[in-house]
PDB file of C-alpha atoms in Angstrom:
ATOM      1  CA  MET A   1      20.914  30.199   0.557  1.00 74.00           C
ATOM      2  CA  ALA A   2      20.330  26.443   0.269  1.00 91.00           C
ATOM      3  CA  ARG A   3      23.369  24.172   0.237  1.00 97.00           C
ATOM      4  CA  LEU A   4      23.404  20.465  -0.596  1.00 98.00           C
ATOM      5  CA  ILE A   5      25.882  18.182   1.156  1.00 98.00           C
ATOM      6  CA  ILE A   6      26.500  15.057  -0.908  1.00 98.00           C
ATOM      7  CA  SER A   7      27.043  11.764   0.903  1.00 97.00           C
ATOM      8  CA  ALA A   8      25.320   9.312  -1.472  1.00 96.00           C
ATOM      9  CA  ASP A   9      27.370   6.464  -2.962  1.00 92.00           C
ATOM     10  CA  GLY A  10      30.579   7.279  -1.096  1.00 95.00           C
ATOM     11  CA  PRO A  11      33.448   9.734  -1.582  1.00 96.00           C
ATOM     12  CA  ASP A  12      34.395   8.485  -5.039  1.00 96.00           C
ATOM     13  CA  SER A  13      30.979   9.488  -6.398  1.00 96.00           C
ATOM     14  CA  VAL A  14      30.843  13.046  -5.080  1.00 97.00           C
ATOM     15  CA  ALA A  15      32.545  14.613  -8.116  1.00 97.00           C
ATOM     16  CA  GLY A  16      30.060  13.006 -10.489  1.00 97.00           C
ATOM     17  CA  TRP A  17      27.108  14.138  -8.414  1.00 97.00           C
ATOM     18  CA  ARG A  18      28.449  17.675  -8.150  1.00 97.00           C
ATOM     19  CA  ALA A  19      29.004  17.886 -11.909  1.00 97.00           C
ATOM     20  CA  ALA A  20      25.423  16.749 -12.531  1.00 97.00           C
ATOM     21  CA  PHE A  21      24.013  19.308 -10.098  1.00 97.00           C
ATOM     22  CA  HIS A  22      26.131  22.062 -11.638  1.00 96.00           C
ATOM     23  CA  HIS A  23      24.713  21.177 -15.060  1.00 96.00           C
ATOM     24  CA  VAL A  24      21.088  21.149 -13.890  1.00 96.00           C
ATOM     25  CA  ALA A  25      21.176  23.879 -11.206  1.00 96.00           C
ATOM     26  CA  PRO A  26      24.401  25.898 -11.437  1.00 96.00           C
ATOM     27  CA  ASP A  27      23.291  28.266  -8.663  1.00 95.00           C
ATOM     28  CA  LEU A  28      22.915  25.474  -6.108  1.00 97.00           C
ATOM     29  CA  GLU A  29      25.952  25.211  -3.834  1.00 97.00           C
ATOM     30  CA  THR A  30      27.134  21.628  -3.325  1.00 97.00           C
ATOM     31  CA  CYS A  31      29.735  20.226  -0.952  1.00 97.00           C
ATOM     32  CA  SER A  32      31.220  16.853  -0.130  1.00 98.00           C
ATOM     33  CA  TRP A  33      30.152  15.191   3.103  1.00 97.00           C
ATOM     34  CA  TYR A  34      33.650  13.741   3.207  1.00 97.00           C
ATOM     35  CA  ASP A  35      35.436  17.134   3.263  1.00 97.00           C
ATOM     36  CA  PRO A  36      37.298  17.169   6.621  1.00 95.00           C
ATOM     37  CA  ASP A  37      36.863  20.953   6.827  1.00 96.00           C
ATOM     38  CA  LEU A  38      33.088  20.839   6.279  1.00 96.00           C
ATOM     39  CA  GLU A  39      31.097  22.838   8.819  1.00 96.00           C
ATOM     40  CA  LEU A  40      27.405  21.981   8.752  1.00 96.00           C
ATOM     41  CA  ARG A  41      24.712  24.652   8.822  1.00 96.00           C
ATOM     42  CA  ALA A  42      21.077  24.521   9.873  1.00 95.00           C
ATOM     43  CA  ASP A  43      19.892  25.307   6.334  1.00 95.00           C
ATOM     44  CA  ASP A  44      21.874  22.447   4.726  1.00 97.00           C
ATOM     45  CA  TYR A  45      20.301  19.541   2.880  1.00 98.00           C
ATOM     46  CA  ALA A  46      21.994  16.130   2.780  1.00 98.00           C
ATOM     47  CA  LEU A  47      21.780  13.673  -0.123  1.00 98.00           C
ATOM     48  CA  VAL A  48      22.259  10.134   1.205  1.00 98.00           C
ATOM     49  CA  TRP A  49      21.899   6.466   0.409  1.00 95.00           C
ATOM     50  CA  THR A  50      23.467   4.332   3.167  1.00 94.00           C
ATOM     51  CA  PRO A  51      25.098   6.698   5.661  1.00 96.00           C
ATOM     52  CA  SER A  52      26.744   5.281   8.758  1.00 96.00           C
ATOM     53  CA  SER A  53      25.198   5.707  12.191  1.00 97.00           C
ATOM     54  CA  ALA A  54      27.880   8.264  12.986  1.00 96.00           C
ATOM     55  CA  ASP A  55      26.981  10.241   9.864  1.00 96.00           C
ATOM     56  CA  LEU A  56      23.278  10.137  10.705  1.00 97.00           C
ATOM     57  CA  ALA A  57      24.008  11.455  14.186  1.00 96.00           C
ATOM     58  CA  ARG A  58      25.812  14.435  12.622  1.00 96.00           C
ATOM     59  CA  MET A  59      22.738  15.222  10.503  1.00 97.00           C
ATOM     60  CA  LYS A  60      20.503  16.055  13.471  1.00 96.00           C
ATOM     61  CA  GLY A  61      20.744  19.809  12.810  1.00 95.00           C
ATOM     62  CA  LEU A  62      20.107  19.802   9.052  1.00 97.00           C
ATOM     63  CA  ARG A  63      17.187  21.283   7.119  1.00 97.00           C
ATOM     64  CA  ALA A  64      16.323  17.936   5.484  1.00 98.00           C
ATOM     65  CA  ILE A  65      17.688  14.581   4.372  1.00 98.00           C
ATOM     66  CA  ILE A  66      16.967  13.386   0.835  1.00 98.00           C
ATOM     67  CA  CYS A  67      17.430   9.699   0.054  1.00 97.00           C
ATOM     68  CA  THR A  68      18.441   8.472  -3.410  1.00 95.00           C
ATOM     69  CA  GLY A  69      16.164   5.434  -2.987  1.00 90.00           C
ATOM     70  CA  ALA A  70      12.393   5.085  -2.818  1.00 86.00           C
ATOM     71  CA  GLY A  71      12.776   2.868   0.257  1.00 86.00           C
ATOM     72  CA  VAL A  72      14.029   4.474   3.458  1.00 91.00           C
ATOM     73  CA  ASN A  73      13.511   1.726   6.032  1.00 88.00           C
ATOM     74  CA  HIS A  74      17.286   1.219   6.325  1.00 90.00           C
ATOM     75  CA  LEU A  75      17.530   4.817   7.557  1.00 95.00           C
ATOM     76  CA  LEU A  76      14.535   4.700   9.891  1.00 93.00           C
ATOM     77  CA  ASP A  77      15.711   1.429  11.415  1.00 92.00           C
ATOM     78  CA  ASP A  78      18.998   2.999  12.521  1.00 94.00           C
ATOM     79  CA  PRO A  79      18.707   4.244  16.137  1.00 95.00           C
ATOM     80  CA  ALA A  80      20.928   7.174  15.185  1.00 96.00           C
ATOM     81  CA  PHE A  81      18.462   8.502  12.601  1.00 96.00           C
ATOM     82  CA  PRO A  82      17.314  12.015  13.637  1.00 96.00           C
ATOM     83  CA  ALA A  83      13.550  11.538  13.422  1.00 94.00           C
ATOM     84  CA  HIS A  84      12.880  15.280  13.785  1.00 95.00           C
ATOM     85  CA  VAL A  85      14.699  16.042  10.517  1.00 97.00           C
ATOM     86  CA  PRO A  86      12.461  15.871   7.421  1.00 97.00           C
ATOM     87  CA  LEU A  87      13.274  12.842   5.252  1.00 98.00           C
ATOM     88  CA  VAL A  88      12.266  12.806   1.577  1.00 97.00           C
ATOM     89  CA  ARG A  89      12.175   9.652  -0.556  1.00 95.00           C
ATOM     90  CA  MET A  90      13.348   9.493  -4.158  1.00 94.00           C
ATOM     91  CA  GLY A  91      10.612   9.921  -6.747  1.00 92.00           C
ATOM     92  CA  GLY A  92       9.975  11.621 -10.029  1.00 91.00           C
ATOM     93  CA  ASP A  93       8.357  10.621 -13.292  1.00 92.00           C
ATOM     94  CA  GLN A  94      11.251   8.496 -14.546  1.00 95.00           C
ATOM     95  CA  THR A  95      11.432   6.473 -11.333  1.00 93.00           C
ATOM     96  CA  ALA A  96       7.725   5.647 -11.584  1.00 94.00           C
ATOM     97  CA  ALA A  97       7.863   4.955 -15.328  1.00 96.00           C
ATOM     98  CA  LEU A  98      10.795   2.582 -14.958  1.00 97.00           C
ATOM     99  CA  MET A  99       8.966   0.653 -12.249  1.00 97.00           C
ATOM    100  CA  ALA A 100       5.833   0.446 -14.378  1.00 98.00           C
ATOM    101  CA  ASP A 101       7.809  -0.837 -17.368  1.00 98.00           C
ATOM    102  CA  TYR A 102       9.567  -3.456 -15.244  1.00 98.00           C
ATOM    103  CA  VAL A 103       6.308  -4.743 -13.757  1.00 98.00           C
ATOM    104  CA  LEU A 104       4.737  -4.837 -17.225  1.00 98.00           C
ATOM    105  CA  TRP A 105       7.692  -6.877 -18.520  1.00 98.00           C
ATOM    106  CA  ALA A 106       7.508  -9.241 -15.549  1.00 98.00           C
ATOM    107  CA  ALA A 107       3.727  -9.655 -15.778  1.00 98.00           C
ATOM    108  CA  LEU A 108       3.875 -10.436 -19.490  1.00 98.00           C
ATOM    109  CA  GLY A 109       6.725 -12.881 -18.837  1.00 97.00           C
ATOM    110  CA  LEU A 110       4.655 -14.725 -16.247  1.00 98.00           C
ATOM    111  CA  LEU A 111       1.596 -14.626 -18.492  1.00 97.00           C
ATOM    112  CA  ARG A 112       3.467 -16.155 -21.454  1.00 96.00           C
ATOM    113  CA  ASP A 113       5.672 -18.486 -19.368  1.00 95.00           C
ATOM    114  CA  ALA A 114       8.818 -16.820 -20.681  1.00 96.00           C
ATOM    115  CA  ARG A 115      10.947 -18.527 -18.028  1.00 97.00           C
ATOM    116  CA  THR A 116      10.395 -21.814 -19.854  1.00 96.00           C
ATOM    117  CA  TRP A 117      11.584 -20.235 -23.095  1.00 95.00           C
ATOM    118  CA  ALA A 118      14.777 -19.061 -21.393  1.00 96.00           C
ATOM    119  CA  LEU A 119      15.489 -22.518 -19.966  1.00 96.00           C
ATOM    120  CA  GLN A 120      14.780 -24.181 -23.308  1.00 96.00           C
ATOM    121  CA  GLN A 121      17.121 -21.810 -25.109  1.00 96.00           C
ATOM    122  CA  ALA A 122      19.883 -22.480 -22.575  1.00 95.00           C
ATOM    123  CA  ALA A 123      19.395 -26.224 -23.154  1.00 96.00           C
ATOM    124  CA  GLU A 124      19.009 -25.788 -26.952  1.00 97.00           C
ATOM    125  CA  VAL A 125      15.544 -27.327 -26.836  1.00 96.00           C
ATOM    126  CA  TRP A 126      12.794 -26.370 -29.314  1.00 96.00           C
ATOM    127  CA  ARG A 127       9.442 -27.104 -27.700  1.00 94.00           C
ATOM    128  CA  ASN A 128       6.164 -25.248 -28.152  1.00 92.00           C
ATOM    129  CA  ASN A 129       4.759 -24.124 -24.798  1.00 87.00           C
ATOM    130  CA  ARG A 130       2.088 -21.940 -26.344  1.00 85.00           C
ATOM    131  CA  VAL A 131       0.008 -19.792 -23.988  1.00 87.00           C
ATOM    132  CA  SER A 132      -3.188 -18.358 -25.459  1.00 88.00           C
ATOM    133  CA  ARG A 133      -4.370 -16.172 -22.544  1.00 92.00           C
ATOM    134  CA  THR A 134      -4.135 -12.408 -23.132  1.00 96.00           C
ATOM    135  CA  CYS A 135      -3.557  -9.550 -20.701  1.00 97.00           C
ATOM    136  CA  ALA A 136      -7.274  -8.688 -20.964  1.00 97.00           C
ATOM    137  CA  GLU A 137      -7.972 -12.078 -19.385  1.00 97.00           C
ATOM    138  CA  THR A 138      -5.351 -11.688 -16.673  1.00 98.00           C
ATOM    139  CA  ARG A 139      -5.981 -10.150 -13.247  1.00 98.00           C
ATOM    140  CA  VAL A 140      -3.076  -8.251 -11.694  1.00 98.00           C
ATOM    141  CA  GLY A 141      -3.268  -7.267  -8.040  1.00 98.00           C
ATOM    142  CA  ILE A 142      -0.911  -4.705  -6.550  1.00 98.00           C
ATOM    143  CA  MET A 143      -0.162  -4.695  -2.829  1.00 98.00           C
ATOM    144  CA  GLY A 144       0.886  -1.174  -1.896  1.00 96.00           C
ATOM    145  CA  MET A 145      -1.005   1.591  -3.678  1.00 95.00           C
ATOM    146  CA  GLY A 146       1.157   4.553  -2.836  1.00 91.00           C
ATOM    147  CA  HIS A 147       2.913   6.801  -5.358  1.00 89.00           C
ATOM    148  CA  LEU A 148       4.591   3.948  -7.262  1.00 93.00           C
ATOM    149  CA  GLY A 149       1.796   1.423  -6.856  1.00 96.00           C
ATOM    150  CA  ALA A 150      -0.867   3.751  -8.226  1.00 95.00           C
ATOM    151  CA  TYR A 151       1.330   4.672 -11.189  1.00 96.00           C
ATOM    152  CA  VAL A 152       2.017   1.014 -11.976  1.00 97.00           C
ATOM    153  CA  ALA A 153      -1.678   0.177 -11.652  1.00 97.00           C
ATOM    154  CA  ARG A 154      -2.680   2.855 -14.150  1.00 97.00           C
ATOM    155  CA  HIS A 155       0.031   1.745 -16.572  1.00 97.00           C
ATOM    156  CA  LEU A 156      -1.044  -1.902 -16.519  1.00 98.00           C
ATOM    157  CA  HIS A 157      -4.702  -0.907 -16.776  1.00 97.00           C
ATOM    158  CA  HIS A 158      -3.900   1.168 -19.866  1.00 96.00           C
ATOM    159  CA  VAL A 159      -2.175  -1.821 -21.490  1.00 97.00           C
ATOM    160  CA  GLY A 160      -5.245  -3.957 -20.896  1.00 97.00           C
ATOM    161  CA  PHE A 161      -4.733  -5.977 -17.711  1.00 98.00           C
ATOM    162  CA  VAL A 162      -7.577  -6.269 -15.219  1.00 97.00           C
ATOM    163  CA  VAL A 163      -6.019  -4.412 -12.280  1.00 98.00           C
ATOM    164  CA  SER A 164      -6.917  -4.168  -8.609  1.00 98.00           C
ATOM    165  CA  GLY A 165      -5.015  -2.893  -5.598  1.00 98.00           C
ATOM    166  CA  TRP A 166      -4.750  -3.376  -1.847  1.00 98.00           C
ATOM    167  CA  ARG A 167      -3.583  -0.931   0.792  1.00 95.00           C
ATOM    168  CA  ARG A 168      -3.912  -0.414   4.527  1.00 90.00           C
ATOM    169  CA  SER A 169      -6.254   2.576   4.243  1.00 87.00           C
ATOM    170  CA  ALA A 170      -8.850   3.586   1.662  1.00 86.00           C
ATOM    171  CA  ARG A 171      -7.821   5.602  -1.381  1.00 86.00           C
ATOM    172  CA  ASP A 172      -9.491   6.105  -4.745  1.00 87.00           C
ATOM    173  CA  VAL A 173      -7.473   5.419  -7.899  1.00 88.00           C
ATOM    174  CA  PRO A 174      -9.497   6.148 -11.083  1.00 87.00           C
ATOM    175  CA  GLY A 175     -10.236   2.978 -13.025  1.00 86.00           C
ATOM    176  CA  ILE A 176      -8.773   0.688 -10.346  1.00 95.00           C
ATOM    177  CA  ARG A 177     -10.677  -1.250  -7.715  1.00 95.00           C
ATOM    178  CA  VAL A 178      -8.866  -0.699  -4.414  1.00 97.00           C
ATOM    179  CA  PHE A 179      -9.345  -2.982  -1.402  1.00 97.00           C
ATOM    180  CA  ALA A 180      -8.479  -1.499   1.989  1.00 96.00           C
ATOM    181  CA  GLY A 181      -7.568  -3.037   5.309  1.00 95.00           C
ATOM    182  CA  ASP A 182      -6.792  -6.499   6.618  1.00 95.00           C
ATOM    183  CA  ALA A 183     -10.415  -7.637   6.429  1.00 97.00           C
ATOM    184  CA  ALA A 184     -10.460  -7.053   2.651  1.00 97.00           C
ATOM    185  CA  LEU A 185      -7.180  -8.851   1.947  1.00 98.00           C
ATOM    186  CA  PRO A 186      -8.675 -12.344   1.331  1.00 98.00           C
ATOM    187  CA  ASP A 187     -11.205 -10.936  -1.139  1.00 98.00           C
ATOM    188  CA  PHE A 188      -8.400  -9.124  -2.953  1.00 98.00           C
ATOM    189  CA  LEU A 189      -6.153 -12.192  -3.161  1.00 98.00           C
ATOM    190  CA  ARG A 190      -8.914 -14.493  -4.370  1.00 98.00           C
ATOM    191  CA  ASP A 191      -9.152 -12.721  -7.750  1.00 97.00           C
ATOM    192  CA  VAL A 192      -5.451 -12.178  -8.540  1.00 98.00           C
ATOM    193  CA  ASP A 193      -3.574 -14.085 -11.259  1.00 98.00           C
ATOM    194  CA  VAL A 194      -0.368 -12.059 -10.826  1.00 98.00           C
ATOM    195  CA  LEU A 195       0.433 -10.551  -7.428  1.00 98.00           C
ATOM    196  CA  VAL A 196       2.743  -7.512  -7.406  1.00 98.00           C
ATOM    197  CA  ASN A 197       4.339  -6.437  -4.132  1.00 98.00           C
ATOM    198  CA  LEU A 198       5.065  -2.717  -3.811  1.00 97.00           C
ATOM    199  CA  LEU A 199       4.497  -2.403  -0.078  1.00 95.00           C
ATOM    200  CA  PRO A 200       6.688  -0.181   2.093  1.00 91.00           C
ATOM    201  CA  SER A 201       8.911  -1.989   4.562  1.00 88.00           C
ATOM    202  CA  THR A 202       7.424  -1.646   8.041  1.00 88.00           C
ATOM    203  CA  THR A 203       7.114  -3.857  11.091  1.00 88.00           C
ATOM    204  CA  GLN A 204       3.636  -4.835   9.856  1.00 91.00           C
ATOM    205  CA  THR A 205       4.694  -5.762   6.309  1.00 94.00           C
ATOM    206  CA  ARG A 206       7.968  -7.621   6.917  1.00 94.00           C
ATOM    207  CA  GLY A 207       7.395 -11.320   6.305  1.00 97.00           C
ATOM    208  CA  MET A 208       3.832 -10.613   5.226  1.00 97.00           C
ATOM    209  CA  ILE A 209       4.100 -12.582   1.971  1.00 98.00           C
ATOM    210  CA  ASN A 210       4.276 -16.047   3.465  1.00 98.00           C
ATOM    211  CA  TYR A 211       2.873 -19.469   2.603  1.00 98.00           C
ATOM    212  CA  ASP A 212      -0.545 -18.734   4.106  1.00 98.00           C
ATOM    213  CA  LEU A 213      -0.927 -15.587   2.025  1.00 98.00           C
ATOM    214  CA  LEU A 214       0.310 -17.218  -1.188  1.00 98.00           C
ATOM    215  CA  ALA A 215      -2.093 -20.132  -0.660  1.00 98.00           C
ATOM    216  CA  GLN A 216      -5.009 -17.691  -0.926  1.00 98.00           C
ATOM    217  CA  LEU A 217      -4.168 -16.897  -4.555  1.00 98.00           C
ATOM    218  CA  PRO A 218      -5.748 -18.899  -7.392  1.00 98.00           C
ATOM    219  CA  ARG A 219      -3.695 -22.017  -8.101  1.00 98.00           C
ATOM    220  CA  GLY A 220      -0.942 -21.309 -10.618  1.00 97.00           C
ATOM    221  CA  ALA A 221      -0.760 -17.564  -9.909  1.00 98.00           C
ATOM    222  CA  GLY A 222       2.461 -15.589 -10.317  1.00 98.00           C
ATOM    223  CA  LEU A 223       4.361 -13.302  -7.934  1.00 98.00           C
ATOM    224  CA  ILE A 224       6.386 -10.171  -8.724  1.00 98.00           C
ATOM    225  CA  ASN A 225       8.365  -8.766  -5.787  1.00 98.00           C
ATOM    226  CA  VAL A 226       9.650  -5.242  -6.375  1.00 98.00           C
ATOM    227  CA  GLY A 227       9.050  -3.992  -2.833  1.00 95.00           C
ATOM    228  CA  ARG A 228      11.611  -5.213  -0.332  1.00 94.00           C
ATOM    229  CA  GLY A 229      13.242  -8.585   0.071  1.00 96.00           C
ATOM    230  CA  ASN A 230      12.117  -8.807   3.696  1.00 95.00           C
ATOM    231  CA  HIS A 231       8.449  -8.725   2.687  1.00 97.00           C
ATOM    232  CA  LEU A 232       8.770 -12.261   1.320  1.00 98.00           C
ATOM    233  CA  VAL A 233       9.472 -15.448   3.246  1.00 98.00           C
ATOM    234  CA  GLN A 234      11.691 -16.948   0.562  1.00 98.00           C
ATOM    235  CA  ALA A 235      11.467 -20.532   1.821  1.00 98.00           C
ATOM    236  CA  ASP A 236       7.666 -20.261   1.683  1.00 98.00           C
ATOM    237  CA  LEU A 237       7.867 -19.074  -1.928  1.00 98.00           C
ATOM    238  CA  VAL A 238       9.973 -22.092  -2.910  1.00 98.00           C
ATOM    239  CA  ARG A 239       7.516 -24.390  -1.132  1.00 98.00           C
ATOM    240  CA  ALA A 240       4.525 -22.800  -2.901  1.00 98.00           C
ATOM    241  CA  LEU A 241       6.237 -23.177  -6.282  1.00 98.00           C
ATOM    242  CA  ASP A 242       7.271 -26.773  -5.638  1.00 98.00           C
ATOM    243  CA  GLU A 243       3.737 -27.681  -4.588  1.00 98.00           C
ATOM    244  CA  GLY A 244       2.225 -26.039  -7.663  1.00 97.00           C
ATOM    245  CA  LEU A 245       0.361 -23.365  -5.714  1.00 98.00           C
ATOM    246  CA  LEU A 246       2.270 -20.772  -7.726  1.00 98.00           C
ATOM    247  CA  GLY A 247       3.260 -20.998 -11.369  1.00 98.00           C
ATOM    248  CA  GLY A 248       6.214 -18.606 -11.295  1.00 98.00           C
ATOM    249  CA  ALA A 249       7.893 -15.656  -9.626  1.00 98.00           C
ATOM    250  CA  VAL A 250      10.000 -12.649 -10.615  1.00 98.00           C
ATOM    251  CA  LEU A 251      12.172 -11.247  -7.830  1.00 98.00           C
ATOM    252  CA  ASP A 252      14.027  -7.943  -8.073  1.00 98.00           C
ATOM    253  CA  VAL A 253      14.674  -7.811  -4.324  1.00 97.00           C
ATOM    254  CA  THR A 254      15.982 -10.563  -2.067  1.00 97.00           C
ATOM    255  CA  VAL A 255      17.481 -11.230   1.360  1.00 97.00           C
ATOM    256  CA  PRO A 256      20.390 -10.817   1.355  1.00 96.00           C
ATOM    257  CA  GLU A 257      21.511  -8.603  -1.502  1.00 95.00           C
ATOM    258  CA  PRO A 258      23.503  -9.499  -3.477  1.00 95.00           C
ATOM    259  CA  LEU A 259      21.997 -12.982  -3.511  1.00 96.00           C
ATOM    260  CA  PRO A 260      24.896 -15.319  -2.642  1.00 96.00           C
ATOM    261  CA  ALA A 261      26.161 -18.041  -4.942  1.00 96.00           C
ATOM    262  CA  GLY A 262      24.462 -21.359  -4.283  1.00 95.00           C
ATOM    263  CA  ASP A 263      21.215 -19.855  -3.043  1.00 96.00           C
ATOM    264  CA  PRO A 264      18.285 -22.022  -4.225  1.00 95.00           C
ATOM    265  CA  LEU A 265      16.535 -18.989  -5.710  1.00 97.00           C
ATOM    266  CA  TRP A 266      19.203 -18.821  -8.437  1.00 97.00           C
ATOM    267  CA  ARG A 267      18.547 -22.336  -9.656  1.00 95.00           C
ATOM    268  CA  HIS A 268      14.781 -22.680  -9.313  1.00 97.00           C
ATOM    269  CA  GLU A 269      13.196 -23.332 -12.694  1.00 97.00           C
ATOM    270  CA  ARG A 270      10.141 -21.170 -11.907  1.00 98.00           C
ATOM    271  CA  ILE A 271      11.993 -18.119 -10.555  1.00 98.00           C
ATOM    272  CA  THR A 272      13.517 -15.214 -12.464  1.00 98.00           C
ATOM    273  CA  VAL A 273      15.960 -13.129 -10.410  1.00 98.00           C
ATOM    274  CA  THR A 274      17.065  -9.620 -11.377  1.00 98.00           C
ATOM    275  CA  PRO A 275      19.694  -7.634  -9.419  1.00 97.00           C
ATOM    276  CA  HIS A 276      17.558  -4.832  -7.884  1.00 95.00           C
ATOM    277  CA  VAL A 277      17.314  -2.896 -11.140  1.00 95.00           C
ATOM    278  CA  ALA A 278      13.567  -2.324 -11.506  1.00 96.00           C
ATOM    279  CA  SER A 279      13.458   1.409 -10.934  1.00 93.00           C
ATOM    280  CA  GLU A 280      16.797   3.197 -10.758  1.00 89.00           C
ATOM    281  CA  ALA A 281      16.405   6.536 -12.501  1.00 92.00           C
ATOM    282  CA  SER A 282      19.217   8.192 -14.415  1.00 94.00           C
ATOM    283  CA  ARG A 283      21.585  10.501 -12.553  1.00 95.00           C
ATOM    284  CA  GLU A 284      20.106  13.533 -14.326  1.00 95.00           C
ATOM    285  CA  ALA A 285      16.536  12.548 -13.445  1.00 96.00           C
ATOM    286  CA  GLN A 286      17.509  12.071  -9.798  1.00 97.00           C
ATOM    287  CA  VAL A 287      19.292  15.415  -9.731  1.00 97.00           C
ATOM    288  CA  ARG A 288      16.291  17.237 -11.206  1.00 97.00           C
ATOM    289  CA  TYR A 289      14.041  15.629  -8.611  1.00 97.00           C
ATOM    290  CA  VAL A 290      16.343  16.662  -5.744  1.00 98.00           C
ATOM    291  CA  VAL A 291      16.499  20.234  -7.054  1.00 97.00           C
ATOM    292  CA  ASP A 292      12.696  20.324  -7.216  1.00 97.00           C
ATOM    293  CA  VAL A 293      12.437  19.029  -3.625  1.00 97.00           C
ATOM    294  CA  ILE A 294      14.854  21.647  -2.336  1.00 98.00           C
ATOM    295  CA  GLY A 295      12.913  24.349  -4.184  1.00 97.00           C
ATOM    296  CA  GLN A 296       9.649  23.161  -2.619  1.00 97.00           C
ATOM    297  CA  MET A 297      11.084  23.136   0.869  1.00 97.00           C
ATOM    298  CA  GLU A 298      12.676  26.553   0.428  1.00 97.00           C
ATOM    299  CA  ARG A 299       9.186  27.823  -0.446  1.00 97.00           C
ATOM    300  CA  ASN A 300       7.826  26.065   2.664  1.00 96.00           C
ATOM    301  CA  GLU A 301       5.891  23.599   0.514  1.00 97.00           C
ATOM    302  CA  ARG A 302       5.482  19.947   1.471  1.00 96.00           C
ATOM    303  CA  PRO A 303       7.189  17.458  -0.885  1.00 96.00           C
ATOM    304  CA  ALA A 304       4.853  14.694  -2.042  1.00 92.00           C
ATOM    305  CA  LEU A 305       7.208  11.971  -0.818  1.00 93.00           C
ATOM    306  CA  LEU A 306       8.005  13.403   2.585  1.00 96.00           C
ATOM    307  CA  CYS A 307       8.419  10.409   4.894  1.00 94.00           C
ATOM    308  CA  ASP A 308       6.274   9.893   7.977  1.00 90.00           C
ATOM    309  CA  PRO A 309       8.625   8.138  10.451  1.00 87.00           C
ATOM    310  CA  GLY A 310       5.653   6.932  12.486  1.00 81.00           C
ATOM    311  CA  ARG A 311       4.313   4.989   9.493  1.00 82.00           C
ATOM    312  CA  GLY A 312       7.730   3.935   8.230  1.00 78.00           C
ATOM    313  CA  TYR A 313       7.422   5.469   4.733  1.00 81.00           C
TER     314      TYR A 313
END
């Protein structure tokens, strides 16, 4: 019978996780990773977020590892990660819906220059910075058209934005024009008013959003980074904003995290920073997703978000 070993969020969080699993799936046995008497079995599943290298080494004989985050590069980058053990990323409808809502909020904020409103309110200044362009006249381009990217694209398309996407390999998304491969990237960037980054973190994508890439966007375009902080060369972003190449940016991910006091990103008048909150599903939604994944694997079905270590996501 399946058993879930809970490591995520540290020992102080195990009781809360176990209570949530008992409420959703009372027949699922759960244990604490931090129990000194724990004896691991080959049919165990582990729920993790940021396990130590020593913990990862102990997981080499498990049935599967399930991560509480959509990004798993921090696990794959650890030499101790047991690459032969199936790794499943966090997903579910609420995770995708939260991301879509965040990107919609950020895109509308860039469209209407809401950052200026916030600065004016802080300074108690009443000045009309009216913007008359609508979402139907605004082109949003999404880099990374996987599970989350495709969901976000459909959501923005439904609202009325003109949406396109870019990914490494071809994939059809109904109603969305998708560009594929490096050769198509310049054509994609040329027609984007708001660029959304939802790429996975791999050796190919780290540092990909640099000055040269940003300079290919139409002058005054906006950037929304909800992928990983290491996708963006932050100094290049500041340069592009200061030179007027970009009109604004919304960053939910940075390097490092938390962003330290005094970092120039905090104070830049064209940047909105949020503390990595774009798409964190509720505890119950995460628990239901994990239970579904375990059920799929027990039936020898392939979870949709099973990670391919060779690709990095």
